[in-house]
Tab-separated table of C-alpha atoms in Angstrom:
chain	number	residue	atom	x	y	z
H	17	UNK	CA	0.000	0.000	0.000
H	18	UNK	CA	2.816	2.409	0.927
H	19	UNK	CA	4.505	1.732	-2.421
H	20	UNK	CA	1.361	2.802	-4.306
H	21	UNK	CA	1.158	6.035	-2.321
H	22	UNK	CA	4.833	6.781	-2.941
H	23	UNK	CA	4.464	6.023	-6.661
H	24	UNK	CA	1.384	8.258	-6.931
H	25	UNK	CA	3.217	11.071	-5.130
H	26	UNK	CA	6.288	10.725	-7.374
H	27	UNK	CA	4.086	10.703	-10.508
H	28	UNK	CA	2.363	13.919	-9.482
H	29	UNK	CA	5.714	15.486	-8.644
H	30	UNK	CA	7.176	14.606	-12.044
H	31	UNK	CA	4.059	15.816	-13.856
H	32	UNK	CA	4.246	19.172	-12.095
H	33	UNK	CA	7.919	19.626	-13.050
H	34	UNK	CA	6.988	20.056	-16.705
H	35	UNK	CA	4.077	22.384	-15.972
H	36	UNK	CA	5.330	25.947	-15.707
H	37	UNK	CA	1.890	27.512	-16.011
H	38	UNK	CA	0.466	29.807	-18.642
H	39	UNK	CA	-0.354	33.490	-18.815
H	40	UNK	CA	-4.090	32.814	-18.531
H	41	UNK	CA	-3.424	30.801	-15.376
H	42	UNK	CA	-1.445	33.641	-13.837
H	43	UNK	CA	2.266	34.377	-13.953
H	44	UNK	CA	2.546	36.592	-10.889
H	45	UNK	CA	2.008	40.272	-10.268
H	46	UNK	CA	3.195	42.956	-12.657
H	47	UNK	CA	6.663	44.295	-11.892
H	48	UNK	CA	6.788	47.397	-9.700
H	49	UNK	CA	5.915	50.602	-11.529
H	50	UNK	CA	4.124	48.866	-14.413
H	51	UNK	CA	0.627	49.924	-15.420
H	52	UNK	CA	-2.360	48.495	-17.258
H	53	UNK	CA	-4.469	50.240	-19.917
H	54	UNK	CA	-7.163	50.933	-17.323
H	55	UNK	CA	-4.683	52.927	-15.204
H	56	UNK	CA	-4.276	55.309	-18.107
H	57	UNK	CA	-1.561	56.991	-20.126
H	58	UNK	CA	-1.139	60.616	-21.134
H	59	UNK	CA	-3.179	61.806	-24.099
H	60	UNK	CA	-0.004	63.115	-25.734
H	61	UNK	CA	2.150	60.049	-24.991
H	62	UNK	CA	3.451	57.721	-27.669
H	63	UNK	CA	2.769	53.996	-27.544
H	64	UNK	CA	4.753	50.996	-28.745
H	65	UNK	CA	3.011	47.628	-28.563
H	66	UNK	CA	4.829	44.323	-28.113
H	67	UNK	CA	2.710	41.237	-28.733
H	68	UNK	CA	3.611	37.666	-27.899
H	69	UNK	CA	1.442	35.059	-29.592
H	70	UNK	CA	0.528	31.695	-28.122
H	71	UNK	CA	3.135	30.180	-30.465
H	72	UNK	CA	5.804	32.490	-29.006
H	73	UNK	CA	6.052	34.838	-32.018
H	74	UNK	CA	7.061	38.353	-30.937
H	75	UNK	CA	5.663	41.410	-32.678
H	76	UNK	CA	6.633	45.084	-32.464
H	77	UNK	CA	3.816	47.414	-33.507
H	78	UNK	CA	2.392	44.654	-35.697
H	79	UNK	CA	5.682	43.542	-37.290
H	80	UNK	CA	7.289	40.169	-36.444
H	81	UNK	CA	10.691	40.565	-34.752
H	82	UNK	CA	13.240	38.375	-33.011
H	83	UNK	CA	13.908	38.694	-29.288
H	84	UNK	CA	17.282	40.299	-30.099
H	85	UNK	CA	15.585	42.905	-32.316
H	86	UNK	CA	13.024	43.518	-29.562
H	87	UNK	CA	15.875	44.245	-27.164
H	88	UNK	CA	17.362	46.739	-29.647
H	89	UNK	CA	13.972	48.454	-30.120
H	90	UNK	CA	13.487	48.701	-26.348
H	91	UNK	CA	16.877	50.402	-25.987
H	92	UNK	CA	15.968	52.834	-28.779
H	93	UNK	CA	12.626	53.565	-27.090
H	94	UNK	CA	14.334	54.371	-23.795
H	95	UNK	CA	16.321	57.133	-25.516
H	96	UNK	CA	13.347	58.804	-27.192
H	97	UNK	CA	12.049	62.173	-26.014
H	98	UNK	CA	9.368	61.965	-24.828
H	99	UNK	CA	9.758	58.352	-23.789
H	100	UNK	CA	6.812	56.328	-25.146
H	101	UNK	CA	4.804	53.840	-23.128
H	102	UNK	CA	5.712	50.278	-24.111
H	103	UNK	CA	2.808	47.862	-23.706
H	104	UNK	CA	3.251	44.094	-23.858
H	105	UNK	CA	0.360	41.749	-24.618
H	106	UNK	CA	0.686	38.000	-24.066
H	107	UNK	CA	-1.425	35.263	-25.630
H	108	UNK	CA	-3.285	33.193	-23.031
H	109	UNK	CA	-1.180	30.040	-23.499
H	110	UNK	CA	2.246	31.717	-23.420
H	111	UNK	CA	4.247	29.916	-20.730
H	112	UNK	CA	5.140	31.795	-17.553
H	113	UNK	CA	8.869	31.325	-18.130
H	114	UNK	CA	8.577	33.387	-21.341
H	115	UNK	CA	6.403	35.983	-19.567
H	116	UNK	CA	8.971	36.408	-16.781
H	117	UNK	CA	11.886	36.567	-19.258
H	118	UNK	CA	10.254	39.269	-21.417
H	119	UNK	CA	9.114	41.271	-18.385
H	120	UNK	CA	12.707	41.211	-17.139
H	121	UNK	CA	13.986	42.277	-20.572
H	122	UNK	CA	11.637	45.269	-20.598
H	123	UNK	CA	12.469	46.191	-17.011
H	124	UNK	CA	16.202	46.089	-17.693
H	125	UNK	CA	15.925	48.056	-20.959
H	126	UNK	CA	13.407	50.743	-19.942
H	127	UNK	CA	12.818	53.049	-17.000
H	128	UNK	CA	9.607	51.467	-15.741
H	129	UNK	CA	9.302	53.573	-12.602
H	130	UNK	CA	7.020	56.226	-14.114
H	131	UNK	CA	4.361	54.189	-15.896
H	132	UNK	CA	6.341	53.742	-19.111
H	133	UNK	CA	5.951	49.950	-19.016
H	134	UNK	CA	2.512	48.411	-19.407
H	135	UNK	CA	0.988	44.986	-19.707
H	136	UNK	CA	-2.426	43.722	-20.638
H	137	UNK	CA	-5.129	44.269	-23.161
H	138	UNK	CA	-8.130	46.501	-23.337
H	139	UNK	CA	-8.829	50.070	-24.353
H	140	UNK	CA	-6.463	52.650	-22.943
H	141	UNK	CA	-7.953	55.039	-20.451
H	142	UNK	CA	-6.455	58.532	-20.695
H	143	UNK	CA	-4.793	61.028	-18.388
H	144	UNK	CA	-4.897	64.746	-19.091
H	145	UNK	CA	-1.374	65.899	-19.926
H	146	UNK	CA	-2.048	69.454	-18.740
H	147	UNK	CA	-3.808	69.697	-15.408
H	148	UNK	CA	-4.612	72.848	-13.479
H	149	UNK	CA	-3.465	73.484	-9.900
H	150	UNK	CA	-5.303	71.382	-7.333
H	151	UNK	CA	-6.692	69.018	-9.975
H	152	UNK	CA	-4.830	65.689	-9.979
H	153	UNK	CA	-4.691	63.880	-13.269
H	154	UNK	CA	-6.817	60.755	-12.965
H	155	UNK	CA	-7.494	58.116	-15.610
H	156	UNK	CA	-10.792	58.393	-17.397
H	157	UNK	CA	-12.550	56.253	-19.970
H	158	UNK	CA	-12.722	58.288	-23.195
H	159	UNK	CA	-15.735	56.241	-24.341
H	160	UNK	CA	-17.804	56.756	-21.190
H	161	UNK	CA	-20.950	58.829	-21.653
H	162	UNK	CA	-20.672	62.451	-20.567
H	163	UNK	CA	-22.135	63.250	-17.134
H	164	UNK	CA	-25.069	65.093	-18.746
H	165	UNK	CA	-25.767	62.094	-21.038
H	166	UNK	CA	-25.772	59.541	-18.213
H	167	UNK	CA	-28.447	61.481	-16.261
H	168	UNK	CA	-30.915	61.359	-19.159
């Protein structure tokens, strides 16, 4: 009986060794300083989009690139003025090892402390780039109905 329990335990252990998880299953929290589209970006900010397909194909603004080329583009982006937001979108079955590696690549290539690194999909909410005194810039949904429309 004990041998069957030990064999079952070892089988489950070996099966879990090959399972690194997928993006849809969760690959941990976003790195510190990263934002999501719902947190907003400035209306005057530029945006570069990195996509990673389920098959592992990397795209830069819709064009297929290698990981080495991605690294070069990230370094170029970090030197632009103003620095654009770089958003990465992962397919749901991308493995977590790839997610962690590409997050680390972005974090090491860009200054992600001021919301210049983003992850996730969805429509970008916006932040006003020019805000008057005493009025903090907060993200807003540009497609939301105006206050006067929602009361009707």
